[in-house]
Amino acid sequence: MATRRRTVVLAVLASSVLCLLPSFPGAAATRGTEPVPYDARATEVTVDGTRFVDGYGREVVLRGFNVSGGTKLAEHGGLPFAGVEDARKAARALRERGGANSVRFLLSWAAAEPARGTVDEAYLAAATAQIREFLAVGLRVYPDFHQDLFSRHLFDADSWYQGDGAPRWVVEAGGYPREFCGICAHWGQNITQNQTVKDAMRDFWTNRNGVQDAFLDTAQATMAYLAGHLDPSEFAGVVGFDPYNEPYAGQYAGGQDGAGWERELLWPFYERFRARMDAAGWQDKPALVEPNMFWNSNLSFMKQPGGLAGLAAHGPRYVFNTHFYDQARMSGFFDLTKARDGAYAADFAAVRGRSAALGAPAVVSEFGHPLTGTASDKAPSVLKGMYQGLDSGLGGRAWWQAPASAGPVLSATQWQWDVHSGRHQEAMNGNPRKILTEGDAWNGEDLSAVRLDAAGNPVLRQDARLLDRLYPTAVAGRTLAFLYEDRSRDAGGTQNWSPVPASLPAVAGLVGTELPYGVLVWRADGGRAPTELHLPAGFDAAATTVVSDLGTVTGPAAGAPFAVAPEPGGTAARRLLVSGAPAGLHVALVSAAPATAEQRGSAQRELVRWLAGAGFGQG
């Protein structure tokens, strides 16, 4: 109760402060009405065709991290964090240093249903308390029942690998033989080579021993608990639910392939899960459904048919939810090169294509790259390339030439945000002689973007310029194109993939070559609520320059049409507001570099001419 009272008080105070600030500046001055207050309508997210929208009808992009891989471990009882205080610390740091507005929150079926038919409400209470800390700082949340290799209980104390997901009683009911992977250099090979893992996963999809029924019962109880124990303002920040992490067949029936398995077994499971969401009070929230995990592999010998192709349009009750990892570069031998400009344009074009075909928004709920090991030198370029692909369907050089082909900005959550990184005390498969402390403490992985320093404070393990990004969080209308050049670093220096073309010399001179900049093109709907972009901590508000057809400024404060205001949630995170935009086509360039009025004026004239000839049409 103390936590809930604190959350409500903080929410009221934050709302009051934001109402006193000109949170939606310019609306009164330009439209003759009172500014719109920041309220629950700005927090809630629903599905509108291929877009997420808030209560004001603004197009929403969800960006953040998975919290966290600690759920896979027994160390904290299937929870992401050791306790509420660690969750609070992680949430605030994620908001202020990770630039996030959302999280994918991992849950454990094994912890939620330790005995068949018995839901552990103490676990659900602890998970809810940790979720509440993320909601309290203004982050949206979507829970995920996580699994890898089906269950930790398939593996013996002396096994080379470990899993997570299903409870012990499920494995015991299956009567599986001792697992064996053969010559497996990576834990993921168990998916296709370990017969015990394959049999257990097949049994889940065919509902052998009623295990899928039991999972759905537990999922419904979990969702009902969350709906009943989060207050309405908190529950408004829950986007939806990810039913099952990285589904795969285990074994196909005779003549079946990935696409057939999706139609015959995976999609009926999602329809059953959707019905459980409705019964638990989640009628207005979507299921974030994942396809066959191999549908978009960038290793040809692993790629399979899928992507939920051939299924009817999803409608507003589903979201197309997929993962992407550069398995070739992660391998350390299939691709030894670093990523380059446009490296993942085709991979993310496939995601955009599935979103359009299914008539549903897309979210890439996992992506990332190892931070230690033989392939870790590629991490700065791989992550930059992935964020570039999420922002735009074009490489940086191509974007300026054909921005109308850039496609929508994709929502995504990076793997992962684990404040216990490098500090774990995990007995691998319950073996007290194999205590794992390094990295993620799970199958040799090390992907957390954060750790705790000696004083117990969260610090980033990756370049802040890469993680804390400018991006459109709420667009009053439709985003037509977006580019962000983060100017993050790798061992070779600044990664500058989006140089401004020579035909725009004033724009090029304004943004320079070292400080980050972004460009948003949108078609405004004329509504009162402003367009919002997350403003990274690395942008000094007094030096930030905005150049737009709506005006120009260096050092936006609290005026129209540009202002800097706090992100909701009471942290130091900030947003850039663009208000008073009449219906029609607009552009805004945001740079971390200060500029004189003369520089801004020259850049504005170039930018407006560029927009007119960029192929977006009129109006």
PDB file of N, CA and C in Angstrom, residues 206-295:
ATOM      1  N   THR A 206       1.052 -29.210 -29.043  1.00  0.00           N
ATOM      2  CA  THR A 206      -0.013 -30.204 -29.226  1.00  0.00           C
ATOM      3  C   THR A 206      -0.825 -30.422 -27.953  1.00  0.00           C
ATOM      4  N   ASN A 207      -0.478 -29.705 -26.889  1.00  0.00           N
ATOM      5  CA  ASN A 207      -1.220 -29.742 -25.621  1.00  0.00           C
ATOM      6  C   ASN A 207      -1.189 -31.128 -24.972  1.00  0.00           C
ATOM      7  N   ARG A 208      -0.070 -31.818 -25.139  1.00  0.00           N
ATOM      8  CA  ARG A 208       0.072 -33.114 -24.492  1.00  0.00           C
ATOM      9  C   ARG A 208       0.023 -32.929 -22.977  1.00  0.00           C
ATOM     10  N   ASN A 209      -0.669 -33.794 -22.283  1.00  0.00           N
ATOM     11  CA  ASN A 209      -0.856 -33.721 -20.827  1.00  0.00           C
ATOM     12  C   ASN A 209      -1.548 -32.440 -20.388  1.00  0.00           C
ATOM     13  N   GLY A 210      -2.184 -31.732 -21.331  1.00  0.00           N
ATOM     14  CA  GLY A 210      -2.908 -30.506 -20.989  1.00  0.00           C
ATOM     15  C   GLY A 210      -2.014 -29.363 -20.547  1.00  0.00           C
ATOM     16  N   VAL A 211      -0.736 -29.373 -20.967  1.00  0.00           N
ATOM     17  CA  VAL A 211       0.183 -28.350 -20.461  1.00  0.00           C
ATOM     18  C   VAL A 211      -0.126 -26.978 -21.044  1.00  0.00           C
ATOM     19  N   GLN A 212      -0.588 -26.919 -22.282  1.00  0.00           N
ATOM     20  CA  GLN A 212      -0.951 -25.615 -22.837  1.00  0.00           C
ATOM     21  C   GLN A 212      -2.173 -25.048 -22.114  1.00  0.00           C
ATOM     22  N   ASP A 213      -3.130 -25.912 -21.785  1.00  0.00           N
ATOM     23  CA  ASP A 213      -4.286 -25.443 -21.003  1.00  0.00           C
ATOM     24  C   ASP A 213      -3.832 -24.840 -19.678  1.00  0.00           C
ATOM     25  N   ALA A 214      -2.888 -25.520 -19.017  1.00  0.00           N
ATOM     26  CA  ALA A 214      -2.401 -25.029 -17.728  1.00  0.00           C
ATOM     27  C   ALA A 214      -1.701 -23.688 -17.891  1.00  0.00           C
ATOM     28  N   PHE A 215      -0.908 -23.549 -18.945  1.00  0.00           N
ATOM     29  CA  PHE A 215      -0.237 -22.272 -19.201  1.00  0.00           C
ATOM     30  C   PHE A 215      -1.255 -21.157 -19.383  1.00  0.00           C
ATOM     31  N   LEU A 216      -2.294 -21.413 -20.170  1.00  0.00           N
ATOM     32  CA  LEU A 216      -3.313 -20.391 -20.418  1.00  0.00           C
ATOM     33  C   LEU A 216      -4.056 -20.035 -19.133  1.00  0.00           C
ATOM     34  N   ASP A 217      -4.318 -21.016 -18.284  1.00  0.00           N
ATOM     35  CA  ASP A 217      -4.949 -20.729 -16.996  1.00  0.00           C
ATOM     36  C   ASP A 217      -4.082 -19.778 -16.169  1.00  0.00           C
ATOM     37  N   THR A 218      -2.776 -20.061 -16.130  1.00  0.00           N
ATOM     38  CA  THR A 218      -1.854 -19.223 -15.358  1.00  0.00           C
ATOM     39  C   THR A 218      -1.732 -17.835 -15.968  1.00  0.00           C
ATOM     40  N   ALA A 219      -1.688 -17.771 -17.301  1.00  0.00           N
ATOM     41  CA  ALA A 219      -1.616 -16.472 -17.965  1.00  0.00           C
ATOM     42  C   ALA A 219      -2.855 -15.641 -17.642  1.00  0.00           C
ATOM     43  N   GLN A 220      -4.025 -16.258 -17.679  1.00  0.00           N
ATOM     44  CA  GLN A 220      -5.249 -15.517 -17.359  1.00  0.00           C
ATOM     45  C   GLN A 220      -5.222 -15.038 -15.915  1.00  0.00           C
ATOM     46  N   ALA A 221      -4.793 -15.900 -14.997  1.00  0.00           N
ATOM     47  CA  ALA A 221      -4.724 -15.495 -13.590  1.00  0.00           C
ATOM     48  C   ALA A 221      -3.732 -14.354 -13.398  1.00  0.00           C
ATOM     49  N   THR A 222      -2.623 -14.397 -14.137  1.00  0.00           N
ATOM     50  CA  THR A 222      -1.623 -13.332 -14.043  1.00  0.00           C
ATOM     51  C   THR A 222      -2.186 -12.019 -14.543  1.00  0.00           C
ATOM     52  N   MET A 223      -2.835 -12.052 -15.683  1.00  0.00           N
ATOM     53  CA  MET A 223      -3.401 -10.823 -16.235  1.00  0.00           C
ATOM     54  C   MET A 223      -4.516 -10.272 -15.356  1.00  0.00           C
ATOM     55  N   ALA A 224      -5.346 -11.154 -14.799  1.00  0.00           N
ATOM     56  CA  ALA A 224      -6.403 -10.703 -13.898  1.00  0.00           C
ATOM     57  C   ALA A 224      -5.811 -10.058 -12.650  1.00  0.00           C
ATOM     58  N   TYR A 225      -4.713 -10.632 -12.158  1.00  0.00           N
ATOM     59  CA  TYR A 225      -4.059 -10.070 -10.977  1.00  0.00           C
ATOM     60  C   TYR A 225      -3.534  -8.665 -11.274  1.00  0.00           C
ATOM     61  N   LEU A 226      -2.880  -8.506 -12.405  1.00  0.00           N
ATOM     62  CA  LEU A 226      -2.357  -7.187 -12.763  1.00  0.00           C
ATOM     63  C   LEU A 226      -3.486  -6.177 -12.935  1.00  0.00           C
ATOM     64  N   ALA A 227      -4.543  -6.583 -13.629  1.00  0.00           N
ATOM     65  CA  ALA A 227      -5.667  -5.673 -13.838  1.00  0.00           C
ATOM     66  C   ALA A 227      -6.328  -5.296 -12.521  1.00  0.00           C
ATOM     67  N   GLY A 228      -6.329  -6.213 -11.566  1.00  0.00           N
ATOM     68  CA  GLY A 228      -6.984  -5.955 -10.295  1.00  0.00           C
ATOM     69  C   GLY A 228      -6.130  -5.230  -9.274  1.00  0.00           C
ATOM     70  N   HIS A 229      -4.801  -5.256  -9.440  1.00  0.00           N
ATOM     71  CA  HIS A 229      -3.918  -4.675  -8.433  1.00  0.00           C
ATOM     72  C   HIS A 229      -3.192  -3.415  -8.886  1.00  0.00           C
ATOM     73  N   LEU A 230      -3.238  -3.095 -10.177  1.00  0.00           N
ATOM     74  CA  LEU A 230      -2.774  -1.788 -10.644  1.00  0.00           C
ATOM     75  C   LEU A 230      -3.980  -0.858 -10.671  1.00  0.00           C
ATOM     76  N   ASP A 231      -3.800   0.378 -10.205  1.00  0.00           N
ATOM     77  CA  ASP A 231      -4.936   1.293 -10.263  1.00  0.00           C
ATOM     78  C   ASP A 231      -5.153   1.715 -11.723  1.00  0.00           C
ATOM     79  N   PRO A 232      -6.314   2.311 -12.048  1.00  0.00           N
ATOM     80  CA  PRO A 232      -6.628   2.597 -13.450  1.00  0.00           C
ATOM     81  C   PRO A 232      -5.583   3.436 -14.167  1.00  0.00           C
ATOM     82  N   SER A 233      -4.998   4.426 -13.496  1.00  0.00           N
ATOM     83  CA  SER A 233      -3.989   5.250 -14.148  1.00  0.00           C
ATOM     84  C   SER A 233      -2.729   4.445 -14.440  1.00  0.00           C
ATOM     85  N   GLU A 234      -2.406   3.490 -13.563  1.00  0.00           N
ATOM     86  CA  GLU A 234      -1.259   2.616 -13.817  1.00  0.00           C
ATOM     87  C   GLU A 234      -1.572   1.637 -14.948  1.00  0.00           C
ATOM     88  N   PHE A 235      -2.749   1.049 -14.901  1.00  0.00           N
ATOM     89  CA  PHE A 235      -3.119   0.057 -15.910  1.00  0.00           C
ATOM     90  C   PHE A 235      -3.186   0.684 -17.301  1.00  0.00           C
ATOM     91  N   ALA A 236      -3.462   1.996 -17.358  1.00  0.00           N
ATOM     92  CA  ALA A 236      -3.473   2.687 -18.645  1.00  0.00           C
ATOM     93  C   ALA A 236      -2.104   2.638 -19.304  1.00  0.00           C
ATOM     94  N   GLY A 237      -1.041   2.510 -18.516  1.00  0.00           N
ATOM     95  CA  GLY A 237       0.308   2.454 -19.056  1.00  0.00           C
ATOM     96  C   GLY A 237       0.736   1.065 -19.489  1.00  0.00           C
ATOM     97  N   VAL A 238      -0.120   0.063 -19.321  1.00  0.00           N
ATOM     98  CA  VAL A 238       0.177  -1.295 -19.785  1.00  0.00           C
ATOM     99  C   VAL A 238      -0.313  -1.415 -21.223  1.00  0.00           C
ATOM    100  N   VAL A 239       0.614  -1.630 -22.143  1.00  0.00           N
ATOM    101  CA  VAL A 239       0.287  -1.599 -23.567  1.00  0.00           C
ATOM    102  C   VAL A 239      -0.498  -2.827 -23.983  1.00  0.00           C
ATOM    103  N   GLY A 240      -0.038  -4.007 -23.576  1.00  0.00           N
ATOM    104  CA  GLY A 240      -0.639  -5.269 -23.974  1.00  0.00           C
ATOM    105  C   GLY A 240       0.169  -6.402 -23.380  1.00  0.00           C
ATOM    106  N   PHE A 241       0.106  -7.582 -23.977  1.00  0.00           N
ATOM    107  CA  PHE A 241       0.800  -8.739 -23.425  1.00  0.00           C
ATOM    108  C   PHE A 241       1.440  -9.539 -24.560  1.00  0.00           C
ATOM    109  N   ASP A 242       2.702  -9.936 -24.358  1.00  0.00           N
ATOM    110  CA  ASP A 242       3.416 -10.819 -25.276  1.00  0.00           C
ATOM    111  C   ASP A 242       3.197 -12.245 -24.785  1.00  0.00           C
ATOM    112  N   PRO A 243       2.407 -13.062 -25.506  1.00  0.00           N
ATOM    113  CA  PRO A 243       2.004 -14.365 -24.961  1.00  0.00           C
ATOM    114  C   PRO A 243       3.138 -15.362 -24.756  1.00  0.00           C
ATOM    115  N   TYR A 244       4.123 -15.392 -25.688  1.00  0.00           N
ATOM    116  CA  TYR A 244       5.095 -16.483 -25.628  1.00  0.00           C
ATOM    117  C   TYR A 244       6.348 -16.070 -26.392  1.00  0.00           C
ATOM    118  N   ASN A 245       7.480 -16.102 -25.710  1.00  0.00           N
ATOM    119  CA  ASN A 245       8.725 -15.661 -26.325  1.00  0.00           C
ATOM    120  C   ASN A 245       9.263 -16.678 -27.340  1.00  0.00           C
ATOM    121  N   GLU A 246       9.656 -16.172 -28.505  1.00  0.00           N
ATOM    122  CA  GLU A 246      10.370 -16.932 -29.525  1.00  0.00           C
ATOM    123  C   GLU A 246       9.789 -18.335 -29.770  1.00  0.00           C
ATOM    124  N   PRO A 247       8.559 -18.397 -30.237  1.00  0.00           N
ATOM    125  CA  PRO A 247       7.946 -19.713 -30.476  1.00  0.00           C
ATOM    126  C   PRO A 247       8.582 -20.424 -31.663  1.00  0.00           C
ATOM    127  N   TYR A 248       8.703 -21.714 -31.534  1.00  0.00           N
ATOM    128  CA  TYR A 248       9.150 -22.571 -32.632  1.00  0.00           C
ATOM    129  C   TYR A 248       8.516 -23.935 -32.436  1.00  0.00           C
ATOM    130  N   ALA A 249       8.483 -24.731 -33.501  1.00  0.00           N
ATOM    131  CA  ALA A 249       7.678 -25.952 -33.500  1.00  0.00           C
ATOM    132  C   ALA A 249       8.228 -27.041 -32.602  1.00  0.00           C
ATOM    133  N   GLY A 250       9.535 -27.082 -32.442  1.00  0.00           N
ATOM    134  CA  GLY A 250      10.152 -28.247 -31.826  1.00  0.00           C
ATOM    135  C   GLY A 250      10.340 -29.318 -32.877  1.00  0.00           C
ATOM    136  N   GLN A 251       9.241 -29.877 -33.324  1.00  0.00           N
ATOM    137  CA  GLN A 251       9.253 -30.818 -34.443  1.00  0.00           C
ATOM    138  C   GLN A 251       7.995 -30.593 -35.278  1.00  0.00           C
ATOM    139  N   TYR A 252       8.169 -30.607 -36.589  1.00  0.00           N
ATOM    140  CA  TYR A 252       7.041 -30.464 -37.485  1.00  0.00           C
ATOM    141  C   TYR A 252       6.356 -31.809 -37.706  1.00  0.00           C
ATOM    142  N   ALA A 253       5.051 -31.741 -37.916  1.00  0.00           N
ATOM    143  CA  ALA A 253       4.329 -32.933 -38.350  1.00  0.00           C
ATOM    144  C   ALA A 253       4.689 -33.222 -39.806  1.00  0.00           C
ATOM    145  N   GLY A 254       4.374 -34.402 -40.280  1.00  0.00           N
ATOM    146  CA  GLY A 254       4.729 -34.809 -41.637  1.00  0.00           C
ATOM    147  C   GLY A 254       4.236 -33.824 -42.677  1.00  0.00           C
ATOM    148  N   GLY A 255       5.152 -33.332 -43.521  1.00  0.00           N
ATOM    149  CA  GLY A 255       4.792 -32.415 -44.588  1.00  0.00           C
ATOM    150  C   GLY A 255       4.602 -30.977 -44.164  1.00  0.00           C
ATOM    151  N   GLN A 256       4.738 -30.690 -42.893  1.00  0.00           N
ATOM    152  CA  GLN A 256       4.516 -29.340 -42.369  1.00  0.00           C
ATOM    153  C   GLN A 256       5.788 -28.512 -42.504  1.00  0.00           C
ATOM    154  N   ASP A 257       5.646 -27.197 -42.712  1.00  0.00           N
ATOM    155  CA  ASP A 257       6.780 -26.286 -42.652  1.00  0.00           C
ATOM    156  C   ASP A 257       6.444 -25.171 -41.670  1.00  0.00           C
ATOM    157  N   GLY A 258       7.327 -24.154 -41.593  1.00  0.00           N
ATOM    158  CA  GLY A 258       7.118 -23.102 -40.603  1.00  0.00           C
ATOM    159  C   GLY A 258       5.810 -22.364 -40.770  1.00  0.00           C
ATOM    160  N   ALA A 259       5.466 -22.047 -42.007  1.00  0.00           N
ATOM    161  CA  ALA A 259       4.218 -21.320 -42.257  1.00  0.00           C
ATOM    162  C   ALA A 259       3.004 -22.181 -41.922  1.00  0.00           C
ATOM    163  N   GLY A 260       3.060 -23.467 -42.288  1.00  0.00           N
ATOM    164  CA  GLY A 260       1.960 -24.366 -41.954  1.00  0.00           C
ATOM    165  C   GLY A 260       1.796 -24.547 -40.466  1.00  0.00           C
ATOM    166  N   TRP A 261       2.925 -24.648 -39.758  1.00  0.00           N
ATOM    167  CA  TRP A 261       2.865 -24.760 -38.298  1.00  0.00           C
ATOM    168  C   TRP A 261       2.242 -23.521 -37.673  1.00  0.00           C
ATOM    169  N   GLU A 262       2.583 -22.338 -38.199  1.00  0.00           N
ATOM    170  CA  GLU A 262       1.977 -21.104 -37.684  1.00  0.00           C
ATOM    171  C   GLU A 262       0.459 -21.143 -37.842  1.00  0.00           C
ATOM    172  N   ARG A 263       0.002 -21.565 -39.011  1.00  0.00           N
ATOM    173  CA  ARG A 263      -1.447 -21.587 -39.262  1.00  0.00           C
ATOM    174  C   ARG A 263      -2.161 -22.634 -38.416  1.00  0.00           C
ATOM    175  N   GLU A 264      -1.546 -23.811 -38.301  1.00  0.00           N
ATOM    176  CA  GLU A 264      -2.250 -24.950 -37.707  1.00  0.00           C
ATOM    177  C   GLU A 264      -2.136 -25.036 -36.189  1.00  0.00           C
ATOM    178  N   LEU A 265      -1.041 -24.516 -35.618  1.00  0.00           N
ATOM    179  CA  LEU A 265      -0.839 -24.654 -34.179  1.00  0.00           C
ATOM    180  C   LEU A 265      -0.573 -23.330 -33.472  1.00  0.00           C
ATOM    181  N   LEU A 266       0.264 -22.476 -34.062  1.00  0.00           N
ATOM    182  CA  LEU A 266       0.621 -21.237 -33.358  1.00  0.00           C
ATOM    183  C   LEU A 266      -0.540 -20.259 -33.315  1.00  0.00           C
ATOM    184  N   TRP A 267      -1.170 -20.013 -34.472  1.00  0.00           N
ATOM    185  CA  TRP A 267      -2.245 -19.014 -34.470  1.00  0.00           C
ATOM    186  C   TRP A 267      -3.446 -19.448 -33.622  1.00  0.00           C
ATOM    187  N   PRO A 268      -3.862 -20.708 -33.651  1.00  0.00           N
ATOM    188  CA  PRO A 268      -4.940 -21.102 -32.728  1.00  0.00           C
ATOM    189  C   PRO A 268      -4.563 -20.875 -31.258  1.00  0.00           C
ATOM    190  N   PHE A 269      -3.284 -21.079 -30.910  1.00  0.00           N
ATOM    191  CA  PHE A 269      -2.842 -20.769 -29.546  1.00  0.00           C
ATOM    192  C   PHE A 269      -3.038 -19.284 -29.253  1.00  0.00           C
ATOM    193  N   TYR A 270      -2.674 -18.420 -30.196  1.00  0.00           N
ATOM    194  CA  TYR A 270      -2.837 -16.985 -29.971  1.00  0.00           C
ATOM    195  C   TYR A 270      -4.313 -16.609 -29.836  1.00  0.00           C
ATOM    196  N   GLU A 271      -5.172 -17.249 -30.578  1.00  0.00           N
ATOM    197  CA  GLU A 271      -6.603 -16.963 -30.440  1.00  0.00           C
ATOM    198  C   GLU A 271      -7.097 -17.393 -29.058  1.00  0.00           C
ATOM    199  N   ARG A 272      -6.594 -18.505 -28.562  1.00  0.00           N
ATOM    200  CA  ARG A 272      -6.954 -18.939 -27.213  1.00  0.00           C
ATOM    201  C   ARG A 272      -6.421 -17.945 -26.174  1.00  0.00           C
ATOM    202  N   PHE A 273      -5.189 -17.484 -26.391  1.00  0.00           N
ATOM    203  CA  PHE A 273      -4.618 -16.507 -25.459  1.00  0.00           C
ATOM    204  C   PHE A 273      -5.424 -15.203 -25.488  1.00  0.00           C
ATOM    205  N   ARG A 274      -5.812 -14.785 -26.686  1.00  0.00           N
ATOM    206  CA  ARG A 274      -6.614 -13.570 -26.832  1.00  0.00           C
ATOM    207  C   ARG A 274      -7.920 -13.672 -26.038  1.00  0.00           C
ATOM    208  N   ALA A 275      -8.550 -14.834 -26.076  1.00  0.00           N
ATOM    209  CA  ALA A 275      -9.780 -15.034 -25.305  1.00  0.00           C
ATOM    210  C   ALA A 275      -9.510 -14.928 -23.810  1.00  0.00           C
ATOM    211  N   ARG A 276      -8.357 -15.430 -23.356  1.00  0.00           N
ATOM    212  CA  ARG A 276      -8.004 -15.320 -21.938  1.00  0.00           C
ATOM    213  C   ARG A 276      -7.742 -13.867 -21.560  1.00  0.00           C
ATOM    214  N   MET A 277      -7.158 -13.081 -22.450  1.00  0.00           N
ATOM    215  CA  MET A 277      -6.978 -11.650 -22.184  1.00  0.00           C
ATOM    216  C   MET A 277      -8.327 -10.975 -21.961  1.00  0.00           C
ATOM    217  N   ASP A 278      -9.286 -11.295 -22.812  1.00  0.00           N
ATOM    218  CA  ASP A 278     -10.615 -10.700 -22.676  1.00  0.00           C
ATOM    219  C   ASP A 278     -11.245 -11.071 -21.341  1.00  0.00           C
ATOM    220  N   ALA A 279     -11.110 -12.345 -20.973  1.00  0.00           N
ATOM    221  CA  ALA A 279     -11.706 -12.811 -19.724  1.00  0.00           C
ATOM    222  C   ALA A 279     -11.045 -12.178 -18.504  1.00  0.00           C
ATOM    223  N   ALA A 280      -9.772 -11.743 -18.658  1.00  0.00           N
ATOM    224  CA  ALA A 280      -9.037 -11.161 -17.534  1.00  0.00           C
ATOM    225  C   ALA A 280      -9.177  -9.646 -17.453  1.00  0.00           C
ATOM    226  N   GLY A 281      -9.965  -9.046 -18.337  1.00  0.00           N
ATOM    227  CA  GLY A 281     -10.159  -7.603 -18.284  1.00  0.00           C
ATOM    228  C   GLY A 281      -9.203  -6.813 -19.164  1.00  0.00           C
ATOM    229  N   TRP A 282      -8.606  -7.481 -20.154  1.00  0.00           N
ATOM    230  CA  TRP A 282      -7.664  -6.823 -21.060  1.00  0.00           C
ATOM    231  C   TRP A 282      -8.273  -6.656 -22.452  1.00  0.00           C
ATOM    232  N   GLN A 283      -9.594  -6.471 -22.526  1.00  0.00           N
ATOM    233  CA  GLN A 283     -10.281  -6.428 -23.817  1.00  0.00           C
ATOM    234  C   GLN A 283      -9.741  -5.341 -24.738  1.00  0.00           C
ATOM    235  N   ASP A 284      -9.313  -4.223 -24.175  1.00  0.00           N
ATOM    236  CA  ASP A 284      -8.898  -3.077 -24.984  1.00  0.00           C
ATOM    237  C   ASP A 284      -7.402  -3.036 -25.248  1.00  0.00           C
ATOM    238  N   LYS A 285      -6.697  -4.095 -24.857  1.00  0.00           N
ATOM    239  CA  LYS A 285      -5.247  -4.129 -25.049  1.00  0.00           C
ATOM    240  C   LYS A 285      -4.885  -5.248 -26.024  1.00  0.00           C
ATOM    241  N   PRO A 286      -3.902  -5.020 -26.894  1.00  0.00           N
ATOM    242  CA  PRO A 286      -3.571  -6.032 -27.910  1.00  0.00           C
ATOM    243  C   PRO A 286      -2.679  -7.142 -27.378  1.00  0.00           C
ATOM    244  N   ALA A 287      -2.744  -8.278 -28.039  1.00  0.00           N
ATOM    245  CA  ALA A 287      -1.758  -9.348 -27.862  1.00  0.00           C
ATOM    246  C   ALA A 287      -0.630  -9.084 -28.844  1.00  0.00           C
ATOM    247  N   LEU A 288       0.606  -9.064 -28.337  1.00  0.00           N
ATOM    248  CA  LEU A 288       1.778  -8.794 -29.167  1.00  0.00           C
ATOM    249  C   LEU A 288       2.361 -10.140 -29.581  1.00  0.00           C
ATOM    250  N   VAL A 289       1.921 -10.632 -30.727  1.00  0.00           N
ATOM    251  CA  VAL A 289       2.154 -12.027 -31.088  1.00  0.00           C
ATOM    252  C   VAL A 289       3.398 -12.177 -31.959  1.00  0.00           C
ATOM    253  N   GLU A 290       4.200 -13.200 -31.628  1.00  0.00           N
ATOM    254  CA  GLU A 290       5.457 -13.456 -32.333  1.00  0.00           C
ATOM    255  C   GLU A 290       5.284 -14.577 -33.346  1.00  0.00           C
ATOM    256  N   PRO A 291       5.927 -14.459 -34.514  1.00  0.00           N
ATOM    257  CA  PRO A 291       5.887 -15.534 -35.506  1.00  0.00           C
ATOM    258  C   PRO A 291       6.924 -16.605 -35.187  1.00  0.00           C
ATOM    259  N   ASN A 292       6.964 -17.633 -36.001  1.00  0.00           N
ATOM    260  CA  ASN A 292       8.038 -18.610 -35.977  1.00  0.00           C
ATOM    261  C   ASN A 292       9.380 -17.872 -35.912  1.00  0.00           C
ATOM    262  N   MET A 293      10.179 -18.169 -34.902  1.00  0.00           N
ATOM    263  CA  MET A 293      11.369 -17.372 -34.637  1.00  0.00           C
ATOM    264  C   MET A 293      12.401 -17.427 -35.753  1.00  0.00           C
ATOM    265  N   PHE A 294      12.303 -18.390 -36.663  1.00  0.00           N
ATOM    266  CA  PHE A 294      13.302 -18.531 -37.725  1.00  0.00           C
ATOM    267  C   PHE A 294      12.901 -17.832 -39.023  1.00  0.00           C
ATOM    268  N   TRP A 295      11.771 -17.139 -39.046  1.00  0.00           N
ATOM    269  CA  TRP A 295      11.275 -16.608 -40.312  1.00  0.00           C
ATOM    270  C   TRP A 295      12.196 -15.540 -40.897  1.00  0.00           C
TER     271      TRP A 295
END
